[in-house]
CSV table of C-alpha atoms and ligand atoms in Angstrom, one decimal:
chain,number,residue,atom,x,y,z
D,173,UNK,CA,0.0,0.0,0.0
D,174,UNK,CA,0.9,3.5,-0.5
D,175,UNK,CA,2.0,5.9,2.3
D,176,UNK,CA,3.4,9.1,3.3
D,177,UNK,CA,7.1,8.9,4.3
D,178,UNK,CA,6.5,10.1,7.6
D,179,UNK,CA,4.1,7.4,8.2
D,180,UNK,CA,7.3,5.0,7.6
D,181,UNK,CA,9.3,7.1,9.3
D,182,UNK,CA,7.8,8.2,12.5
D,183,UNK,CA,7.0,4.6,13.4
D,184,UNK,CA,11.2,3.7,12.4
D,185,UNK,CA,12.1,6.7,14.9
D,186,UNK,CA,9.7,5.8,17.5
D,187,UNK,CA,11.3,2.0,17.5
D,188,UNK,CA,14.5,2.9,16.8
D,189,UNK,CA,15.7,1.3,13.3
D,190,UNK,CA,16.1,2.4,9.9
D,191,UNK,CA,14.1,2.0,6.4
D,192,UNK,CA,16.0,1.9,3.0
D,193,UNK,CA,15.6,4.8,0.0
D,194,UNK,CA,16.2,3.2,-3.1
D,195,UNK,CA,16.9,4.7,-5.9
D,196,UNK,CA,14.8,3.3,-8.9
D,197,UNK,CA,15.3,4.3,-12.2
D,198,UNK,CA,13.9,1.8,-14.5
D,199,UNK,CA,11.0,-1.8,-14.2
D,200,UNK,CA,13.8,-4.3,-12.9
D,201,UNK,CA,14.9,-2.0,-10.3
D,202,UNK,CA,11.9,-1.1,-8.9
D,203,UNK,CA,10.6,-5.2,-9.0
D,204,UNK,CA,13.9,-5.5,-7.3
D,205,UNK,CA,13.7,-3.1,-4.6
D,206,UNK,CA,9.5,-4.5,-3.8
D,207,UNK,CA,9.9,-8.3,-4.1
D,208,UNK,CA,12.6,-7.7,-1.3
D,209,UNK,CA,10.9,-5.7,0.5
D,210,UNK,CA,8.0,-8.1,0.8
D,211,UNK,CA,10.2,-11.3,1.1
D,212,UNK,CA,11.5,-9.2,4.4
D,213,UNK,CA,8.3,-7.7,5.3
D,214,UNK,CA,10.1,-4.5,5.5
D,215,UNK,CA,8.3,-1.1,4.8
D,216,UNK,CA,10.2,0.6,1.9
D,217,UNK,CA,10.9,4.4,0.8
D,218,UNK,CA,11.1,4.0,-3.3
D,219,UNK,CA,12.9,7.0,-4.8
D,220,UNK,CA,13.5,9.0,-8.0
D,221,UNK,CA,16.2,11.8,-8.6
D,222,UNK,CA,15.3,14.2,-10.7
D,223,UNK,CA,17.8,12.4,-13.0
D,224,UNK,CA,15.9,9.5,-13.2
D,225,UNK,CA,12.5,11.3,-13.8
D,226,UNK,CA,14.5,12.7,-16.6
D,227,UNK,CA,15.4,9.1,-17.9
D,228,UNK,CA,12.1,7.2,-17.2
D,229,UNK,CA,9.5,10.1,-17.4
D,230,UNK,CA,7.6,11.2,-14.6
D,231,UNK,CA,4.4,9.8,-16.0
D,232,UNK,CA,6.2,6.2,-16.3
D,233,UNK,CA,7.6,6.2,-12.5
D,234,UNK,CA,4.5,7.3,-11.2
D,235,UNK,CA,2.4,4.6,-12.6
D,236,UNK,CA,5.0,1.4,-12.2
D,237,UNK,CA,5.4,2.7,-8.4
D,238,UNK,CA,1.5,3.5,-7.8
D,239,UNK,CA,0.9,0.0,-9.4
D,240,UNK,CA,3.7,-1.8,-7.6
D,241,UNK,CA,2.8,-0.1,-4.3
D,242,UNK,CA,-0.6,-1.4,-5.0
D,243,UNK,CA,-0.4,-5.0,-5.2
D,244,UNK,CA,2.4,-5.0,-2.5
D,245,UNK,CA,1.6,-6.1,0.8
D,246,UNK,CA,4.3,-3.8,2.8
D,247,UNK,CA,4.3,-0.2,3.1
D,248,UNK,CA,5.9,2.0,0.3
D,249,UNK,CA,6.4,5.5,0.0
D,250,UNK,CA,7.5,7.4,-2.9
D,251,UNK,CA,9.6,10.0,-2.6
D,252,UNK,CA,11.8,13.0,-4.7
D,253,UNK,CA,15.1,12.3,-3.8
D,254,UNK,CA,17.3,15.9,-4.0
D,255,UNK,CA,14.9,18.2,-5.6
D,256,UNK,CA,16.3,21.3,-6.9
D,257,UNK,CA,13.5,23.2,-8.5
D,258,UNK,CA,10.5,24.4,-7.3
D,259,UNK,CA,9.1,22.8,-10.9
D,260,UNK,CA,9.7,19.0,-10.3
D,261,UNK,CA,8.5,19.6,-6.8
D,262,UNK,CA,5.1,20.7,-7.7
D,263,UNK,CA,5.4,17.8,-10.8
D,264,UNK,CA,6.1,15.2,-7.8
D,265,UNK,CA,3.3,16.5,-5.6
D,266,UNK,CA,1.2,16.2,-8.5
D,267,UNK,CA,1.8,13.1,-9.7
D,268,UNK,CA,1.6,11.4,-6.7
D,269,UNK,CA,4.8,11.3,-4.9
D,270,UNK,CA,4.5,11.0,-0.8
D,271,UNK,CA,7.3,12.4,0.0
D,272,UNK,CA,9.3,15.2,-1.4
D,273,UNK,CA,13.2,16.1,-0.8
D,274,UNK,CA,14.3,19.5,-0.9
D,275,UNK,CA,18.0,20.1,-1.3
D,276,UNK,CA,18.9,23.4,-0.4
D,277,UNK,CA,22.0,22.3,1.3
D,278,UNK,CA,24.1,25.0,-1.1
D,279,UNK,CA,22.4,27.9,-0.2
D,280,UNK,CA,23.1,30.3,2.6
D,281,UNK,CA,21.6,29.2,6.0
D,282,UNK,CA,18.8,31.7,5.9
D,283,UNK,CA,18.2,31.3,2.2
D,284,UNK,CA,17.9,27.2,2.4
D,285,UNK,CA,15.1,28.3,5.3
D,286,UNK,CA,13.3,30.6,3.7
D,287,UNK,CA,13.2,28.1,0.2
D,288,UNK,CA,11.9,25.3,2.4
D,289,UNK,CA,9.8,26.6,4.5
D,290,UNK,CA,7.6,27.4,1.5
D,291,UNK,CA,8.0,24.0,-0.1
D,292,UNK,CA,6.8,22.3,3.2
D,293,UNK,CA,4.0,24.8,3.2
D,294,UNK,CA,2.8,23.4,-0.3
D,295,UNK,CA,3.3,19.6,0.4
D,296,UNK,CA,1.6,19.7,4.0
D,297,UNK,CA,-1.5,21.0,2.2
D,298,UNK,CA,-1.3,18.8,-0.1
D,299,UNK,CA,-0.5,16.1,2.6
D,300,UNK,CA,3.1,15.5,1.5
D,301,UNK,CA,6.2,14.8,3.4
D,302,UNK,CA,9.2,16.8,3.4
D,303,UNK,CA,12.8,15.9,3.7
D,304,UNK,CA,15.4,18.5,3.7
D,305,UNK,CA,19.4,18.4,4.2
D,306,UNK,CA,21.5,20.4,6.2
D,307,UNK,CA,25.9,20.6,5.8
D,308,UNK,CA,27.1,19.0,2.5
D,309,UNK,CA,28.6,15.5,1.5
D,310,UNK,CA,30.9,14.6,-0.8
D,311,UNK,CA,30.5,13.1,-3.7
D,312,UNK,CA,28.6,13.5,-7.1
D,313,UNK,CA,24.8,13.7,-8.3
D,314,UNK,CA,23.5,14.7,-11.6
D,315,UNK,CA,22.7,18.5,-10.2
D,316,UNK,CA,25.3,18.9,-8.0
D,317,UNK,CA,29.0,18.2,-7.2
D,318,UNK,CA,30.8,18.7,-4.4
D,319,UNK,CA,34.4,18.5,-3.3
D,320,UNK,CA,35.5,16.4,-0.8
D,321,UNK,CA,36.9,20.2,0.7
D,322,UNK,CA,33.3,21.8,0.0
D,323,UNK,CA,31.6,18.7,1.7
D,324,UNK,CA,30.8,20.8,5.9
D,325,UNK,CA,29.6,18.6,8.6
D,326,UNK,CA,26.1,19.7,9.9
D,327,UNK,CA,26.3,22.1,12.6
D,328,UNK,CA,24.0,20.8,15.7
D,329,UNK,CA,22.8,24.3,16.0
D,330,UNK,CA,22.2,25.0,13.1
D,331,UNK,CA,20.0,22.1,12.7
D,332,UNK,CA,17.4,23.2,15.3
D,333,UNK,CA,17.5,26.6,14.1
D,334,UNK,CA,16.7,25.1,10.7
D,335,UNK,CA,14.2,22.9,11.8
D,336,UNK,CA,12.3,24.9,14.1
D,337,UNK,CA,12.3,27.9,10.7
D,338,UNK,CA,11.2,24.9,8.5
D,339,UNK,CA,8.9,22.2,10.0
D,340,UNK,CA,10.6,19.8,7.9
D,341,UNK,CA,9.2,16.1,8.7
D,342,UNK,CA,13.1,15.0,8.5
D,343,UNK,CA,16.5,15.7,8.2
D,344,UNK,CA,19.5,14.4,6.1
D,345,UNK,CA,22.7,15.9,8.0
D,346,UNK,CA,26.2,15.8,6.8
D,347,UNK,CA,28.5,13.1,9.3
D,348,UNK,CA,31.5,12.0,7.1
D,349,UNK,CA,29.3,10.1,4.3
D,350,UNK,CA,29.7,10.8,0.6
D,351,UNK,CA,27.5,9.8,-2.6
D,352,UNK,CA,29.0,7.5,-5.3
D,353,UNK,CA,32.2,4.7,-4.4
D,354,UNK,CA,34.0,5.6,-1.6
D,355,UNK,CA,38.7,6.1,-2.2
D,356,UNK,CA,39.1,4.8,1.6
D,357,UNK,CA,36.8,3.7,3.9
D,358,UNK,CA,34.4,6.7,5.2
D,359,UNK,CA,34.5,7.7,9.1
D,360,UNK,CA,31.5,8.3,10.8
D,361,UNK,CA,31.3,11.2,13.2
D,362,UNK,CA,28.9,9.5,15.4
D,363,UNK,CA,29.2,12.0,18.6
D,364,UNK,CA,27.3,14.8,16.0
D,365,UNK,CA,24.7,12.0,15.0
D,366,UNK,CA,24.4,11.4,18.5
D,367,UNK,CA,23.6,15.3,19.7
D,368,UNK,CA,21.8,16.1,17.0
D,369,UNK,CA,19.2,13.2,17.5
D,370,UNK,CA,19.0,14.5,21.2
D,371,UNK,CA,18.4,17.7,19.9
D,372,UNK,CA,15.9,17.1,17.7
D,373,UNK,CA,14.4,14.2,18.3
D,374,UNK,CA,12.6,13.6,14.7
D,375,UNK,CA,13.8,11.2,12.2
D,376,UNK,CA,16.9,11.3,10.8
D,377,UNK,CA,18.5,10.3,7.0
D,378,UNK,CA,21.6,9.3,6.3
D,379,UNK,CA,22.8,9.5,2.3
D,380,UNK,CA,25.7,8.1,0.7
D,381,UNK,CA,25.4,5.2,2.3
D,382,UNK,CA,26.3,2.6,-0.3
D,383,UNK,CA,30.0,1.4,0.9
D,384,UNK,CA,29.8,2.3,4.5
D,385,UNK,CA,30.5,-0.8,6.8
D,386,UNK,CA,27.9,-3.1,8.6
D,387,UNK,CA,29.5,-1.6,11.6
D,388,UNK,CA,29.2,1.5,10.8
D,389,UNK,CA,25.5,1.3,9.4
D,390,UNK,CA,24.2,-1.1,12.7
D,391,UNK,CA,25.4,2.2,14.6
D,392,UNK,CA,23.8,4.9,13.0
D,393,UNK,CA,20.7,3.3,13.1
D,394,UNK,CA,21.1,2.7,16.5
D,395,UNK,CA,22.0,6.5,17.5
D,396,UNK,CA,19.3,7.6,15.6
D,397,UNK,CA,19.3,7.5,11.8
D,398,UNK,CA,15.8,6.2,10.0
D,399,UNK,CA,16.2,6.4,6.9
D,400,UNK,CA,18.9,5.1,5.0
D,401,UNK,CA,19.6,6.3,1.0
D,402,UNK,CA,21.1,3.6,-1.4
D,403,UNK,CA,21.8,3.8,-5.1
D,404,UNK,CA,25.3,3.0,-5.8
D,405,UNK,CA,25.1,-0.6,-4.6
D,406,UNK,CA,22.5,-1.2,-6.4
D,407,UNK,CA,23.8,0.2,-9.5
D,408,UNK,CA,26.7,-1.9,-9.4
D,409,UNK,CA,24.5,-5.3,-8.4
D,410,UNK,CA,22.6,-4.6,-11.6
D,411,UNK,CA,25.8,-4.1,-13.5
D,412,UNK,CA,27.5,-7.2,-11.9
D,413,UNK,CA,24.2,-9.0,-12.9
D,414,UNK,CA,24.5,-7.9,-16.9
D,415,UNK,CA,28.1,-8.7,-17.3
D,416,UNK,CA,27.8,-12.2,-15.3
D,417,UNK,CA,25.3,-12.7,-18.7
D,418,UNK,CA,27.0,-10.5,-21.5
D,419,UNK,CA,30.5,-11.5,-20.9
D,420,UNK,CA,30.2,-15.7,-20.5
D,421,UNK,CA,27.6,-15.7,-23.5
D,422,UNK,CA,26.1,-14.4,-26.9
D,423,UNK,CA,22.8,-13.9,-24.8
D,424,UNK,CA,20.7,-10.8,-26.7
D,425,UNK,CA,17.5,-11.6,-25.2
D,426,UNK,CA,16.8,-8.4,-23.0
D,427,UNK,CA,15.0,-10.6,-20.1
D,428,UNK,CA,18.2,-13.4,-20.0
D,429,UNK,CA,20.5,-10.0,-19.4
D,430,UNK,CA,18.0,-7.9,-17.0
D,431,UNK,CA,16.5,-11.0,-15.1
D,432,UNK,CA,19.9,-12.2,-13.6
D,433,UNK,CA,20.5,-8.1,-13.0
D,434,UNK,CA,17.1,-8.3,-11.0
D,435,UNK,CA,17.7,-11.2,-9.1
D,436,UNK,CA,21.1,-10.0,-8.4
D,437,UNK,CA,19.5,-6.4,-7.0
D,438,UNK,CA,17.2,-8.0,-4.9
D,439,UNK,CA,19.8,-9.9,-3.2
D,440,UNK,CA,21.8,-6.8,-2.0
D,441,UNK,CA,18.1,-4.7,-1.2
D,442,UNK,CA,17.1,-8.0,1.0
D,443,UNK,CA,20.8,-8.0,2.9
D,444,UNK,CA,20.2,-4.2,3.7
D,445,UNK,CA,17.0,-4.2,4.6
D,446,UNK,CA,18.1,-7.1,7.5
D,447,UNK,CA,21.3,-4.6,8.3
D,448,UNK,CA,18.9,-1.5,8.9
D,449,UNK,CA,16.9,-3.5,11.6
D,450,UNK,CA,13.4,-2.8,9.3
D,451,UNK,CA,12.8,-6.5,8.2
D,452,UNK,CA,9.7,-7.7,9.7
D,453,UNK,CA,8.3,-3.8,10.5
D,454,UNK,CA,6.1,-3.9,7.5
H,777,G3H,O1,22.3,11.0,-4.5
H,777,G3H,C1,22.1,10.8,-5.6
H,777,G3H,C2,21.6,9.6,-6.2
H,777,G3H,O2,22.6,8.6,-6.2
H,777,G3H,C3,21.0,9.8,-7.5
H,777,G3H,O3,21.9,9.9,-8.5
H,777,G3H,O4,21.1,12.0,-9.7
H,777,G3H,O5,22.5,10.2,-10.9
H,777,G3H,O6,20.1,9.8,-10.4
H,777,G3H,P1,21.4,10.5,-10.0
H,778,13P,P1,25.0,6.2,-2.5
H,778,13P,O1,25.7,6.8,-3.7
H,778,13P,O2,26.0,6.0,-1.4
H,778,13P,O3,24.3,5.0,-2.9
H,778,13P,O4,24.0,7.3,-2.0
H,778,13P,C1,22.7,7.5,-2.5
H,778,13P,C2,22.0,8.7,-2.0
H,778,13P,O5,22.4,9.3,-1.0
H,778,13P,C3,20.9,9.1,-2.7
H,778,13P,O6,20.3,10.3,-2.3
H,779,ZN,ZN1,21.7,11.7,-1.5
């Protein structure tokens, strides 16, 4: 069934574990990311960037993830992940997305309030939930790049100043992670997890998580962190998946390459999913 993300997410706060974001951008992933989230019984926050929206069409995502969130029998949200423009906001909202990310992380303080402050005001009447990030990870997305030296650590004050100006339903902060494959292995600053759960007490996301260590993860979800953003993993369980087909075999048939790719996906989703602590919360 289909649900707001803070439906998911106030219930993984309140009980203390974490749900996985995945990042769908086509069918196989999205069968993927649901048929292991059902085989867990794991609620399960499907998302699009604004890069895959570009890819698959908005109209196209909506329908396979209304469908799929129809006929499954856990909870699924569907959410924008790192929205940029007012435009594919009000296109999500529209088209049926539950959940909508923000990303004003660039801006100026003040300027990042004021942006999403209005966007919250627009999906709460629309009954929408709002995610917004605060400091800035490493790494690379479609929109936005960031050096590992332009990647800030969330400031625990600034987070309840932000929150309080916002009423965001939850927060992604900054605490050493970085999108795409990690050079070395990341470190976690877990004492500023750690205060700023205390201080705000609301759910928490972690991105760039594809990469970080079992150890690592089991921690964050136990100081605080609820939802848990993975694409890269994924991306390279489907790519592992084609080339175990396309490079032992003259295999052309679209359904021999992508099924193995599927299968492959939903192994990784399933062994997450058991790592965040959200199998059997559905
Ligand atoms: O954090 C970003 C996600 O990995 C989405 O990447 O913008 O290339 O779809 P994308
Ligand atoms: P990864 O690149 O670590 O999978 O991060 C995904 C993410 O944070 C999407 O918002
Ligand atoms: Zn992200």
């Amino acid at each position: 069934m289909l649900v707001t993300g803070k439906e998911i997410l106030d219930k993984a706060h309140k009980e203390n574990y974490a749900v996985g974001a995945f990042n769908v951008n086509n069918m196989e992933i999205l069968q993927a990311v649901i048929a292991a989230a059902e085989e867990t019984q794991s609620p399960v926050i499907i998302q699009t960037s604004e890069g895959a929206i570009k890819y698959a069409g908005i109209d196209y995502l909506s329908a396979m993830v209304h469908l799929a969130a129809k006929k499954a029998s856990v909870p699924v949200a569907l959410h924008l992940d790192h929205g940029t423009t007012y435009e594919t906001l009000i296109k999500c909202i529209r088209n049926g997305w539950t959940s909508v990310m923000f990303d004003g992380s660039h801006f100026p303080l003040p300027e990042n309030i004021a942006k999403t402050k209005e966007i919250v005001k627009i999906a709460h009447a629309c009954g929408v939930s709002v995610e917004a990030e605060l400091g800035r990870l490493g790494g690379i997305e479609d929109n936005i790049s960031v050096d590992e030296k332009d990647a800030r650590l969330t400031s625990p004050d600034e987070a309840v100043e932000f929150v309080n100006g916002t009423g965001v339903d939850y927060l992604a902060i900054a605490i050493g992670t970085a999108h795409g494959k990690y050079k070395g292995e990341p470190k976690l600053d877990f004492e500023r997890l750690q205060t700023i759960k205390g201080l705000l007490n609301m759910p928490i996301v972690l991105h760039g998580a594809s990469g970080v260590p079992e150890d690592s993860i089991i921690k964050s979800t136990k100081l605080g962190v609820n939802k848990i953003n993975i694409d890269t993993d994924v991306r390279v369980a489907f790519t592992e998946g084609v080339k175990s087909v396309v490079t032992t075999s003259d295999e052309f048939d679209p359904r021999k390459i992508c099924g193995p790719a599927r299968d492959n996906m939903k192994k990784v989703v399933m062994e997450k999913m058991i790592m965040f602590g959200c199998s059997g919360k559905a």
